[in-house]
Short mmCIF file of C-alpha atoms in Angstrom, two decimals:
data_model
loop_
_atom_site.label_atom_id
_atom_site.label_comp_id
_atom_site.label_asym_id
_atom_site.label_seq_id
_atom_site.Cartn_x
_atom_site.Cartn_y
_atom_site.Cartn_z
CA MET A 259 19.78 -34.99 -96.05
CA GLU A 260 21.34 -37.62 -93.89
CA LEU A 261 19.76 -39.01 -90.74
CA ILE A 262 22.10 -41.02 -88.55
CA VAL A 263 20.89 -42.90 -85.49
CA GLU A 264 23.77 -44.31 -83.52
CA ASN A 265 23.69 -46.56 -80.47
CA LEU A 266 20.41 -45.06 -79.45
CA SER A 267 19.13 -46.19 -76.04
CA LYS A 268 16.17 -45.00 -74.04
CA ARG A 269 15.11 -45.83 -70.51
CA PHE A 270 11.98 -44.82 -68.70
CA GLY A 271 13.03 -45.14 -65.08
CA GLU A 272 14.51 -48.60 -64.64
CA LYS A 273 12.96 -50.02 -67.78
CA LEU A 274 15.07 -50.20 -70.90
CA ILE A 275 12.87 -49.36 -73.88
CA LEU A 276 15.43 -49.15 -76.65
CA ASP A 277 18.75 -50.94 -76.65
CA HIS A 278 21.60 -49.62 -78.80
CA LEU A 279 19.75 -48.95 -82.03
CA SER A 280 21.67 -47.87 -85.11
CA PHE A 281 20.55 -47.08 -88.63
CA SER A 282 20.86 -44.32 -91.18
CA MET A 283 18.78 -42.80 -93.94
CA HIS A 284 19.48 -40.64 -96.97
CA SER A 285 17.37 -38.29 -99.05
CA GLY A 286 14.68 -40.14 -100.92
CA ASP A 287 14.79 -43.27 -98.74
CA PHE A 288 11.63 -44.99 -97.61
CA MET A 289 12.33 -47.03 -94.53
CA ALA A 290 9.95 -48.96 -92.28
CA LEU A 291 10.39 -50.12 -88.71
CA VAL A 292 8.14 -53.08 -87.95
CA GLY A 293 7.49 -54.24 -84.44
CA SER A 294 4.81 -55.44 -82.10
CA SER A 295 3.69 -53.45 -79.09
CA GLY A 296 6.45 -53.02 -76.54
CA SER A 297 9.14 -52.85 -79.21
CA GLY A 298 9.60 -49.14 -78.58
CA LYS A 299 8.88 -48.27 -82.20
CA SER A 300 6.91 -45.12 -81.38
CA THR A 301 9.64 -44.09 -78.97
CA ILE A 302 12.19 -44.16 -81.79
CA LEU A 303 10.05 -41.80 -83.84
CA ARG A 304 9.47 -39.48 -80.88
CA LEU A 305 13.21 -39.33 -80.25
CA ILE A 306 13.92 -38.46 -83.88
CA ALA A 307 11.12 -35.88 -83.82
CA GLY A 308 12.74 -34.39 -80.71
CA LEU A 309 9.67 -34.91 -78.53
CA ASP A 310 11.71 -37.08 -76.14
CA GLN A 311 15.40 -37.09 -75.29
CA PRO A 312 17.57 -40.20 -75.66
CA SER A 313 19.19 -41.72 -72.57
CA SER A 314 22.34 -42.41 -74.56
CA GLY A 315 23.49 -42.50 -78.16
CA SER A 316 22.93 -39.86 -80.78
CA ILE A 317 20.59 -38.74 -83.53
CA THR A 318 21.93 -36.32 -86.10
CA VAL A 319 20.35 -34.72 -89.13
CA ASP A 320 23.01 -33.54 -91.59
CA GLY A 321 25.55 -33.69 -88.79
CA THR A 322 23.52 -31.56 -86.37
CA PRO A 323 22.32 -33.35 -83.24
CA VAL A 324 18.54 -33.31 -82.72
CA SER A 325 17.77 -31.17 -79.69
CA GLY A 326 14.02 -30.61 -79.95
CA PRO A 327 11.06 -30.73 -82.28
CA GLY A 328 11.25 -28.74 -85.50
CA PRO A 329 9.59 -28.44 -88.88
CA ASP A 330 12.54 -30.08 -90.62
CA ARG A 331 11.17 -33.38 -89.29
CA GLY A 332 7.47 -33.53 -90.11
CA MET A 333 5.39 -35.95 -88.08
CA VAL A 334 2.02 -37.60 -88.61
CA PHE A 335 0.33 -39.32 -85.68
CA GLN A 336 -2.18 -42.14 -85.78
CA LYS A 337 -5.10 -39.93 -84.72
CA TYR A 338 -6.27 -36.70 -83.07
CA SER A 339 -3.86 -34.81 -85.22
CA LEU A 340 -6.04 -32.24 -87.01
CA TYR A 341 -7.14 -28.97 -85.43
CA PRO A 342 -10.90 -29.55 -85.18
CA TRP A 343 -11.80 -25.84 -85.44
CA LEU A 344 -9.93 -25.34 -88.72
CA ASN A 345 -11.05 -26.57 -92.13
CA ALA A 346 -8.81 -28.74 -94.29
CA ALA A 347 -7.08 -25.81 -96.01
CA GLU A 348 -6.53 -23.93 -92.73
CA ASN A 349 -5.09 -27.10 -91.21
CA VAL A 350 -2.63 -27.41 -94.08
CA ALA A 351 -1.75 -23.72 -93.72
CA PHE A 352 -1.29 -23.87 -89.95
CA GLY A 353 2.36 -24.92 -89.87
CA MET A 354 3.29 -22.30 -92.44
CA ARG A 355 1.46 -19.64 -90.39
CA LEU A 356 3.43 -20.69 -87.31
CA GLN A 357 6.56 -19.99 -89.28
CA ARG A 358 5.22 -16.67 -90.50
CA MET A 359 5.48 -17.46 -94.18
CA LYS A 360 4.07 -14.79 -96.48
CA ALA A 361 0.29 -14.94 -96.96
CA ALA A 362 0.51 -15.30 -100.74
CA GLN A 363 3.01 -18.11 -100.43
CA ILE A 364 0.86 -19.87 -97.81
CA LYS A 365 -2.13 -19.67 -100.08
CA GLU A 366 -0.27 -21.04 -103.04
CA ARG A 367 1.38 -23.88 -101.11
CA THR A 368 -1.87 -24.80 -99.38
CA ALA A 369 -3.64 -25.19 -102.70
CA TYR A 370 -0.72 -27.16 -104.09
CA PHE A 371 -0.48 -29.63 -101.21
CA LEU A 372 -4.22 -30.12 -101.03
CA GLU A 373 -4.04 -31.07 -104.66
CA VAL A 374 -1.09 -33.38 -104.04
CA VAL A 375 -3.18 -35.34 -101.53
CA GLY A 376 -6.25 -35.16 -103.78
CA LEU A 377 -8.38 -33.02 -101.47
CA SER A 378 -8.82 -29.76 -103.35
CA ASP A 379 -12.59 -30.23 -103.26
CA ALA A 380 -12.60 -30.71 -99.50
CA ALA A 381 -10.65 -27.51 -98.73
CA THR A 382 -13.44 -25.86 -96.76
CA LYS A 383 -14.58 -28.95 -94.86
CA LEU A 384 -14.05 -29.29 -91.13
CA PRO A 385 -12.13 -32.37 -89.94
CA ARG A 386 -15.28 -33.94 -88.51
CA GLU A 387 -16.82 -33.82 -91.99
CA LEU A 388 -13.90 -35.81 -93.44
CA SER A 389 -13.42 -39.57 -93.39
CA GLY A 390 -10.52 -41.06 -91.44
CA GLY A 391 -8.48 -41.55 -94.59
CA MET A 392 -9.08 -37.98 -95.75
CA GLN A 393 -8.11 -36.67 -92.32
CA GLN A 394 -4.78 -38.48 -92.50
CA ARG A 395 -4.19 -37.10 -95.99
CA VAL A 396 -4.75 -33.58 -94.65
CA ALA A 397 -2.29 -34.33 -91.84
CA ILE A 398 0.28 -35.52 -94.38
CA ALA A 399 -0.28 -32.43 -96.54
CA ARG A 400 0.15 -30.22 -93.48
CA ALA A 401 3.42 -31.89 -92.56
CA LEU A 402 4.68 -31.62 -96.16
CA ALA A 403 3.72 -27.98 -96.48
CA THR A 404 6.38 -26.88 -94.01
CA ASN A 405 8.97 -28.47 -96.33
CA PRO A 406 10.48 -31.09 -94.00
CA SER A 407 13.56 -33.00 -95.03
CA ILE A 408 12.06 -36.18 -93.56
CA LEU A 409 8.51 -37.33 -92.92
CA LEU A 410 7.97 -39.39 -89.76
CA LEU A 411 4.82 -41.52 -89.84
CA ASP A 412 3.64 -43.16 -86.62
CA GLU A 413 1.19 -45.90 -87.66
CA PRO A 414 -0.58 -43.33 -89.83
CA PHE A 415 -3.16 -45.80 -91.16
CA GLY A 416 -3.51 -47.90 -88.01
CA ALA A 417 -6.96 -46.55 -87.15
CA LEU A 418 -8.40 -47.06 -90.65
CA ASP A 419 -10.49 -49.87 -92.12
CA LEU A 420 -8.59 -52.44 -94.13
CA GLN A 421 -9.82 -51.32 -97.58
CA ILE A 422 -9.10 -47.68 -96.85
CA ARG A 423 -5.76 -48.60 -95.39
CA GLU A 424 -4.77 -50.32 -98.64
CA SER A 425 -5.81 -47.37 -100.77
CA MET A 426 -3.91 -45.04 -98.43
CA GLN A 427 -0.84 -47.25 -98.87
CA ASP A 428 -1.19 -46.89 -102.64
CA PHE A 429 -1.55 -43.15 -102.16
CA LEU A 430 1.52 -42.85 -99.96
CA LEU A 431 3.65 -44.94 -102.29
CA LYS A 432 2.66 -42.83 -105.32
CA LEU A 433 3.30 -39.66 -103.34
CA TRP A 434 6.76 -40.90 -102.46
CA GLN A 435 7.50 -41.97 -106.04
CA ARG A 436 6.35 -38.62 -107.37
CA THR A 437 7.95 -36.27 -104.88
CA GLY A 438 11.10 -38.05 -103.80
CA LEU A 439 10.25 -37.62 -100.13
CA THR A 440 12.25 -39.18 -97.36
CA VAL A 441 9.93 -41.29 -95.24
CA LEU A 442 10.37 -43.20 -91.99
CA LEU A 443 7.33 -45.34 -91.30
CA ILE A 444 6.48 -47.07 -88.03
CA THR A 445 4.02 -49.92 -88.27
CA HIS A 446 3.04 -53.23 -86.71
CA ASP A 447 1.77 -54.41 -90.09
CA VAL A 448 4.33 -56.51 -91.97
CA GLU A 449 2.43 -56.19 -95.25
CA GLU A 450 2.30 -52.42 -95.00
CA ALA A 451 6.04 -52.25 -94.45
CA LEU A 452 6.75 -54.55 -97.40
CA VAL A 453 4.40 -52.74 -99.76
CA LEU A 454 5.80 -49.31 -99.00
CA ALA A 455 9.39 -49.41 -97.87
CA GLN A 456 12.66 -50.02 -99.67
CA ARG A 457 14.23 -51.19 -96.47
CA VAL A 458 12.57 -52.84 -93.48
CA HIS A 459 13.95 -53.25 -89.98
CA VAL A 460 12.26 -55.71 -87.64
CA LEU A 461 12.23 -54.74 -83.99
CA ALA A 462 12.18 -57.19 -81.10
CA PRO A 463 10.41 -56.12 -77.91
CA ASN A 464 11.64 -55.74 -74.31
CA PRO A 465 13.97 -54.00 -74.89
CA GLY A 466 13.40 -52.69 -78.41
CA ARG A 467 16.25 -53.64 -80.75
CA ILE A 468 16.72 -54.34 -84.44
CA ILE A 469 16.97 -58.08 -85.05
CA ARG A 470 16.55 -58.29 -88.78
CA SER A 471 16.97 -55.90 -91.70
CA LEU A 472 16.14 -56.52 -95.32
CA ASP A 473 16.06 -54.63 -98.57
CA ILE A 474 12.88 -54.89 -100.58
CA ASP A 475 13.45 -54.91 -104.30
CA LEU A 476 10.01 -55.79 -105.60
CA ASP A 477 8.26 -54.40 -108.63
CA LYS A 478 5.87 -51.82 -107.22
CA THR A 479 4.15 -50.58 -110.34
CA ASN A 480 0.93 -52.40 -109.49
CA LEU A 481 0.29 -52.89 -105.79
CA ASP A 482 -2.70 -55.17 -106.25
CA GLN A 483 -0.53 -57.56 -108.24
CA LEU A 484 2.32 -57.08 -105.85
CA ARG A 485 0.21 -58.10 -102.87
CA LEU A 486 -0.56 -61.42 -104.61
CA SER A 487 2.88 -62.11 -106.09
CA SER A 488 4.77 -65.13 -104.79
CA ALA A 489 7.93 -63.13 -104.08
CA PHE A 490 5.92 -60.75 -101.91
CA LEU A 491 4.03 -63.51 -100.15
CA SER A 492 7.15 -65.46 -99.28
CA MET A 493 8.81 -62.33 -97.89
CA ARG A 494 5.70 -61.64 -95.90
CA ARG A 495 5.62 -65.19 -94.54
CA SER A 496 9.25 -65.00 -93.58
CA LEU A 497 8.88 -61.67 -91.79
CA SER A 498 5.70 -62.76 -90.05
CA ALA A 499 7.48 -65.87 -88.83
CA THR A 500 10.27 -63.71 -87.42
CA MET A 501 7.71 -61.56 -85.64
CA ARG A 502 5.87 -64.58 -84.28
CA GLU A 503 8.98 -66.10 -82.83
CA LEU A 504 9.41 -62.97 -80.75
CA GLU A 505 6.03 -63.37 -79.10
CA PRO A 506 5.94 -65.28 -75.86
CA ALA A 507 4.22 -68.64 -76.44
CA LEU A 508 0.64 -67.58 -76.95
CA CYS A 509 -0.19 -70.85 -78.64
CA LEU A 510 1.33 -74.14 -77.69
CA VAL A 511 1.49 -75.61 -81.18
CA LYS A 512 4.40 -74.17 -83.12
CA PRO A 513 3.32 -72.76 -86.48
CA CYS A 514 4.80 -74.65 -89.42
CA MET B 117 -33.36 -58.12 -82.33
CA THR B 118 -37.02 -59.05 -82.15
CA ALA B 119 -36.91 -58.70 -78.39
CA THR B 120 -35.68 -55.11 -78.59
CA ALA B 121 -38.18 -54.31 -81.33
CA ALA B 122 -40.94 -55.70 -79.16
CA ALA B 123 -39.69 -53.73 -76.19
CA ALA B 124 -39.57 -50.58 -78.28
CA SER B 125 -43.10 -50.98 -79.59
CA LYS B 126 -44.26 -51.75 -76.06
CA GLY B 127 -42.51 -48.58 -74.90
CA ARG B 128 -44.32 -46.54 -77.55
CA SER B 129 -47.69 -48.00 -76.75
CA THR B 130 -47.51 -47.03 -73.07
CA GLY B 131 -47.25 -43.32 -74.03
CA LEU B 132 -46.19 -41.27 -71.04
CA LEU B 133 -44.03 -44.03 -69.63
CA SER B 134 -41.99 -44.13 -72.84
CA LEU B 135 -40.59 -40.69 -71.93
CA PHE B 136 -38.67 -42.42 -69.15
CA THR B 137 -37.11 -45.09 -71.32
CA LEU B 138 -33.34 -44.64 -71.04
CA GLY B 139 -31.91 -43.22 -74.23
CA ALA B 140 -35.34 -42.28 -75.56
CA MET B 141 -35.54 -38.89 -77.26
CA PRO B 142 -39.03 -37.33 -77.26
CA SER B 143 -39.94 -35.26 -80.29
CA LYS B 144 -39.15 -31.55 -80.47
CA ALA B 145 -42.81 -30.64 -79.89
CA VAL B 146 -42.99 -32.77 -76.75
CA ARG B 147 -39.80 -31.29 -75.38
CA GLY B 148 -40.95 -27.76 -76.16
CA GLY B 149 -44.25 -28.43 -74.39
CA LEU B 150 -42.45 -29.75 -71.32
CA GLN B 151 -40.18 -26.70 -71.28
CA VAL B 152 -43.16 -24.35 -71.32
CA ALA B 153 -44.85 -26.41 -68.62
CA SER B 154 -41.74 -26.10 -66.49
CA LEU B 155 -42.49 -22.38 -66.04
CA LEU B 156 -46.24 -22.38 -66.55
CA VAL B 157 -47.18 -24.99 -63.94
CA PRO B 158 -45.56 -23.20 -60.96
CA LEU B 159 -47.05 -19.89 -62.16
CA LEU B 160 -50.54 -21.43 -62.32
CA LEU B 161 -50.06 -23.00 -58.90
CA TRP B 162 -48.99 -19.66 -57.47
CA THR B 163 -51.95 -17.84 -59.05
CA THR B 164 -54.37 -20.44 -57.72
CA ILE B 165 -53.03 -20.38 -54.18
CA ALA B 166 -53.01 -16.58 -54.14
CA SER B 167 -56.49 -16.16 -55.61
CA LEU B 168 -58.01 -18.73 -53.25
CA GLY B 169 -56.50 -16.78 -50.37
CA LEU B 170 -54.89 -19.91 -48.91
CA VAL B 171 -51.92 -17.90 -47.66
CA ASP B 172 -51.93 -14.43 -46.16
CA GLU B 173 -51.17 -11.90 -48.90
CA LYS B 174 -48.52 -10.37 -46.69
CA PHE B 175 -46.52 -13.59 -47.05
CA LEU B 176 -47.46 -14.66 -50.54
CA PRO B 177 -48.41 -11.71 -52.74
CA SER B 178 -50.47 -12.47 -55.85
CA PRO B 179 -48.77 -12.47 -59.26
CA GLN B 180 -50.80 -9.36 -60.12
CA ALA B 181 -49.46 -7.51 -57.06
CA VAL B 182 -45.93 -8.52 -57.91
CA PHE B 183 -46.39 -7.36 -61.48
CA ARG B 184 -47.83 -4.03 -60.30
CA SER B 185 -44.87 -3.53 -58.00
CA LEU B 186 -42.51 -4.40 -60.85
CA ALA B 187 -44.25 -1.90 -63.11
CA SER B 188 -44.10 0.90 -60.57
CA MET B 189 -40.42 0.26 -59.88
CA ALA B 190 -39.75 0.27 -63.60
CA GLU B 191 -41.68 3.48 -64.01
CA SER B 192 -39.84 5.30 -61.24
CA GLY B 193 -36.51 4.26 -62.70
CA ILE B 194 -35.46 2.43 -59.56
CA LEU B 195 -35.47 -0.94 -61.30
CA PHE B 196 -33.19 0.20 -64.08
CA GLN B 197 -30.83 1.79 -61.57
CA ASP B 198 -30.73 -1.41 -59.53
CA ILE B 199 -30.13 -3.60 -62.55
CA VAL B 200 -27.30 -1.42 -63.80
CA ALA B 201 -25.68 -1.34 -60.36
CA SER B 202 -25.90 -5.08 -59.76
CA THR B 203 -24.96 -6.27 -63.24
CA GLY B 204 -22.10 -3.76 -63.28
CA ARG B 205 -20.70 -5.30 -60.10
CA VAL B 206 -21.16 -8.83 -61.38
CA PHE B 207 -19.49 -8.14 -64.70
CA GLY B 208 -16.69 -6.11 -63.12
CA GLY B 209 -15.78 -8.77 -60.59
CA PHE B 210 -16.32 -11.69 -62.90
CA LEU B 211 -14.39 -10.13 -65.76
CA LEU B 212 -11.39 -9.56 -63.50
CA ALA B 213 -11.64 -13.12 -62.24
CA THR B 214 -11.83 -14.43 -65.81
CA LEU B 215 -8.94 -12.35 -67.10
CA LEU B 216 -6.70 -13.82 -64.42
CA ALA B 217 -8.17 -17.31 -64.21
CA VAL B 218 -7.93 -18.25 -67.89
CA PRO B 219 -4.17 -17.75 -68.30
CA ILE B 220 -3.42 -19.19 -64.85
CA GLY B 221 -5.67 -22.19 -65.46
CA ILE B 222 -4.13 -22.85 -68.86
CA CYS B 223 -0.60 -22.69 -67.46
CA MET B 224 -1.57 -24.99 -64.58
CA GLY B 225 -3.12 -27.44 -67.02
CA VAL B 226 -0.11 -27.48 -69.31
CA TYR B 227 2.83 -27.21 -66.89
CA PRO B 228 2.79 -29.78 -64.06
CA ALA B 229 5.32 -27.64 -62.18
CA ILE B 230 3.01 -24.62 -62.08
CA CYS B 231 0.12 -26.90 -61.15
CA ALA B 232 2.10 -28.36 -58.22
CA LEU B 233 3.02 -24.86 -57.10
CA CYS B 234 -0.50 -23.40 -57.21
CA GLU B 235 -2.99 -26.20 -56.71
CA PRO B 236 -2.70 -26.78 -52.92
CA LEU B 237 -3.08 -23.06 -52.19
CA ILE B 238 -6.04 -22.66 -54.54
CA ALA B 239 -7.68 -25.83 -53.27
CA MET B 240 -7.60 -24.36 -49.77
CA LEU B 241 -8.61 -20.81 -50.70
CA ARG B 242 -11.55 -22.27 -52.59
CA TYR B 243 -12.99 -23.63 -49.38
CA MET B 244 -12.89 -20.30 -47.58
CA PRO B 245 -16.39 -18.91 -48.08
CA ALA B 246 -16.16 -15.70 -50.05
CA ALA B 247 -18.81 -14.10 -47.84
CA ALA B 248 -16.48 -14.58 -44.85
CA PHE B 249 -14.11 -12.11 -46.49
CA ILE B 250 -16.64 -9.28 -46.37
CA PRO B 251 -15.45 -7.80 -43.05
CA LEU B 252 -11.84 -7.83 -44.23
CA LEU B 253 -12.79 -6.34 -47.57
CA ILE B 254 -14.67 -3.52 -45.87
CA ILE B 255 -11.67 -2.82 -43.63
CA TYR B 256 -9.31 -2.85 -46.61
CA LEU B 257 -11.43 -1.24 -49.29
CA GLY B 258 -14.15 0.74 -47.54
CA ILE B 259 -17.81 0.54 -48.46
CA GLY B 260 -17.77 1.72 -52.07
CA GLU B 261 -17.89 -0.45 -55.18
CA GLU B 262 -14.44 -1.94 -54.60
CA PRO B 263 -15.30 -4.43 -51.84
CA LYS B 264 -18.34 -5.68 -53.77
CA ILE B 265 -16.33 -6.26 -56.94
CA ALA B 266 -13.55 -7.80 -54.88
CA LEU B 267 -16.02 -10.16 -53.24
CA ILE B 268 -17.30 -11.42 -56.59
CA PHE B 269 -13.72 -11.71 -57.79
CA LEU B 270 -12.72 -13.78 -54.75
CA GLY B 271 -15.81 -15.91 -54.95
CA THR B 272 -15.35 -16.97 -58.56
CA ILE B 273 -11.66 -16.89 -59.45
CA TYR B 274 -10.66 -20.18 -57.79
CA PHE B 275 -13.46 -22.15 -59.39
CA ASN B 276 -12.64 -20.57 -62.73
CA ILE B 277 -8.97 -21.47 -62.42
CA LEU B 278 -9.58 -25.08 -61.47
CA MET B 279 -12.22 -25.66 -64.11
CA VAL B 280 -10.12 -24.06 -66.85
CA MET B 281 -7.23 -26.23 -65.72
CA ASP B 282 -9.38 -29.35 -66.04
CA ALA B 283 -10.62 -28.28 -69.46
CA VAL B 284 -7.05 -27.84 -70.67
CA LYS B 285 -6.12 -31.37 -69.60
CA PHE B 286 -8.49 -32.69 -72.26
CA VAL B 287 -6.42 -31.21 -75.09
CA PRO B 288 -5.03 -34.29 -76.90
CA ILE B 289 -1.29 -34.49 -76.39
CA GLU B 290 -0.97 -35.42 -80.08
CA LEU B 291 -2.33 -32.02 -81.03
CA ILE B 292 0.26 -30.22 -78.90
CA GLU B 293 3.08 -32.40 -80.19
CA THR B 294 1.94 -32.00 -83.80
CA THR B 295 2.15 -28.25 -83.32
CA LEU B 296 5.67 -28.57 -81.93
CA THR B 297 6.76 -30.65 -84.91
CA LEU B 298 5.26 -28.02 -87.21
CA GLY B 299 7.65 -25.55 -85.65
CA GLY B 300 5.32 -24.03 -83.05
CA ARG B 301 6.89 -22.20 -80.11
CA SER B 302 5.54 -22.54 -76.56
CA ARG B 303 3.52 -19.34 -76.72
CA GLN B 304 2.02 -20.28 -80.07
CA VAL B 305 1.09 -23.70 -78.71
CA LEU B 306 -0.55 -22.21 -75.61
CA VAL B 307 -2.52 -19.52 -77.40
CA GLN B 308 -3.26 -20.98 -80.81
CA VAL B 309 -3.79 -24.60 -79.84
CA VAL B 310 -4.37 -25.18 -76.12
CA ALA B 311 -6.53 -22.12 -75.49
CA ARG B 312 -8.33 -22.47 -78.80
CA TYR B 313 -9.10 -26.15 -78.29
CA SER B 314 -10.38 -25.54 -74.75
CA LEU B 315 -12.41 -22.47 -75.70
CA PRO B 316 -15.79 -24.29 -75.72
CA SER B 317 -15.14 -25.76 -72.26
CA ILE B 318 -13.88 -22.42 -71.00
CA ILE B 319 -17.03 -20.64 -72.17
CA ASP B 320 -19.11 -23.33 -70.51
CA THR B 321 -17.11 -22.95 -67.30
CA LEU B 322 -17.78 -19.21 -67.29
CA ARG B 323 -21.47 -19.81 -67.95
CA ILE B 324 -21.72 -22.06 -64.91
CA ASN B 325 -19.58 -19.93 -62.60
CA ILE B 326 -21.21 -16.58 -63.31
CA ALA B 327 -24.21 -17.90 -61.38
CA THR B 328 -22.06 -17.80 -58.25
CA SER B 329 -21.36 -14.13 -58.81
CA TRP B 330 -25.11 -13.44 -58.83
CA ASN B 331 -25.35 -15.04 -55.40
CA LEU B 332 -22.47 -12.96 -54.15
CA VAL B 333 -23.64 -9.61 -55.48
CA VAL B 334 -26.82 -9.92 -53.45
CA VAL B 335 -24.82 -10.81 -50.34
CA ALA B 336 -22.49 -7.87 -50.90
CA GLU B 337 -25.38 -5.44 -51.33
CA LEU B 338 -27.06 -6.66 -48.16
CA VAL B 339 -24.04 -5.40 -46.25
CA ALA B 340 -23.41 -2.00 -47.68
CA ALA B 341 -24.95 -0.44 -50.75
CA GLU B 342 -27.08 2.47 -51.90
CA VAL B 343 -28.61 0.77 -54.93
CA GLY B 344 -28.77 -2.71 -56.36
CA LEU B 345 -31.22 -5.56 -56.59
CA GLY B 346 -29.99 -7.07 -53.34
CA LYS B 347 -30.18 -3.75 -51.54
CA ARG B 348 -33.76 -3.24 -52.73
CA ILE B 349 -34.75 -6.64 -51.36
CA GLN B 350 -33.34 -5.69 -47.99
CA LEU B 351 -35.20 -2.35 -47.98
CA ALA B 352 -38.42 -4.09 -49.04
CA GLN B 353 -38.13 -6.41 -46.07
CA ARG B 354 -38.07 -3.44 -43.67
CA PHE B 355 -41.39 -2.24 -45.07
CA PHE B 356 -42.82 -5.75 -45.35
CA ARG B 357 -43.11 -5.31 -49.12
CA THR B 358 -43.08 -8.98 -50.08
CA ASP B 359 -44.47 -8.05 -53.50
CA GLN B 360 -41.33 -6.01 -54.13
CA ILE B 361 -39.10 -8.84 -52.90
CA PHE B 362 -40.81 -11.25 -55.26
CA ALA B 363 -40.45 -8.78 -58.12
CA GLU B 364 -36.73 -8.33 -57.51
CA LEU B 365 -36.21 -12.08 -57.19
CA ILE B 366 -37.90 -12.64 -60.53
CA VAL B 367 -35.75 -9.95 -62.11
CA LEU B 368 -32.62 -11.60 -60.68
CA GLY B 369 -33.75 -14.92 -62.12
CA LEU B 370 -34.53 -13.45 -65.53
CA ILE B 371 -31.23 -11.62 -65.85
CA GLY B 372 -29.35 -14.73 -64.80
CA PHE B 373 -31.27 -16.73 -67.36
CA ALA B 374 -30.49 -14.16 -70.05
CA ILE B 375 -26.78 -14.29 -69.20
CA ASP B 376 -26.89 -18.07 -69.41
CA MET B 377 -28.51 -17.88 -72.84
CA GLY B 378 -25.94 -15.28 -73.87
CA PHE B 379 -23.10 -17.66 -73.05
CA ARG B 380 -24.83 -20.49 -74.91
CA LEU B 381 -25.21 -18.25 -77.93
CA LEU B 382 -21.57 -17.19 -77.70
CA LEU B 383 -20.56 -20.85 -77.60
CA ARG B 384 -22.66 -21.70 -80.65
CA GLN B 385 -21.36 -18.72 -82.59
CA SER B 386 -17.66 -18.95 -81.74
CA CYS B 387 -17.24 -22.71 -81.65
CA LYS B 388 -19.39 -24.14 -84.41
CA TRP B 389 -16.94 -27.01 -84.73
CA ALA B 390 -17.69 -28.19 -81.19
CA VAL B 391 -21.47 -28.01 -81.06
#
């Protein structure tokens, strides 16, 4: 799988949202786009998902231009993404049903992906009976079940409490390490991007553009240690400083 | 903290007044008692007024007289005939209106283009009183069942469409887009997600709007009918049978109430996730 984004621009009316964005991803990559609000980060994901059309530039998956949404690019939204009338297993099965997979295969894959996200015991629970973190795991399982070549995550843990968010980050990282997924993560959280991604692009707002890219080669065997390691903390400080410089002067004293 | 606790205990101590504290929830027993009182108090009042002879019996028949009249109509089979005729018209007209309104409303809610095309027309038609169509309907359709069913259809379809449309607008856009990224086609999105998500609101819409069709069936029967609850009321008036009018009114109320409960039950059974 190869995703190539080239000179991607998007306008809504007169307003330029994205300005000549270019990057590419290969199978097994985990990339994060970090930006504050107004950086157009969600727009990028929507364009790749095919939910919006670019004003100029191109997005291709394995050489084929993206023309609309499809199950080859699975997407997980921040919230409201589960079907409230279906239980966890039926939610996971929904995408496969839409594609008219065979019943036996649906059953087997549903059980498998529920297990992958650690929710086999919650199979018959309705979304409202699940915690926020469990709901997002169901949404991820549902996206994975249709066998996408890339998983697009739009601030998937943004609505969760800090502790749960950290355990979900651990979960996602392990999932990626185990399955060799290709993941494109959108977040405003510098730490989240650093913990999870191999490569991080920082977006500047108004219009959205990539201003800094870095490869993360940290030891990710133990995330709790990683979060406290000096290498991690200095990267985090550096990225946070970059992000802060982009903000209009909210405080008059410059941070040191 | 202490202030609210004090206020709460004060609210409890004043008894009856505490029922009117905003956000207060009286116990199940209290609510049940109030619900019974809601029907029992007017009935007692009616019985008292009638038995004291405060109003001429010709104008306000006693509950006993009304019950006797109800019993005799039931015995002769007239009541059953009337109920079947009237409910048949209501369900016929309302079913037609629902079958058309749900898909149209869903499409209007989902596609802004269809909404722009239909909404002005429907908004205007909605304000034409359905009863004003009766003469036209009689000219077009005669005086059989058709104009009555058509009247109920005309009187409920526009409200159904607009309320279904509003219900559909509450479907989270994320849910629709998720379905698209899972490979859903437009028809699958409309039927399996939009319609399914709005089902509780749609059932509630129908529950509210079927009341209108009860109003209209009586109007339609006043104009031209052989049988029906409305027709019977009109005949009773000619013979000054207020007891019969009261009886028919109570039957109309009870059937309406039963239909309402039926829709509530349907909602609870079919949409457990939403209640």
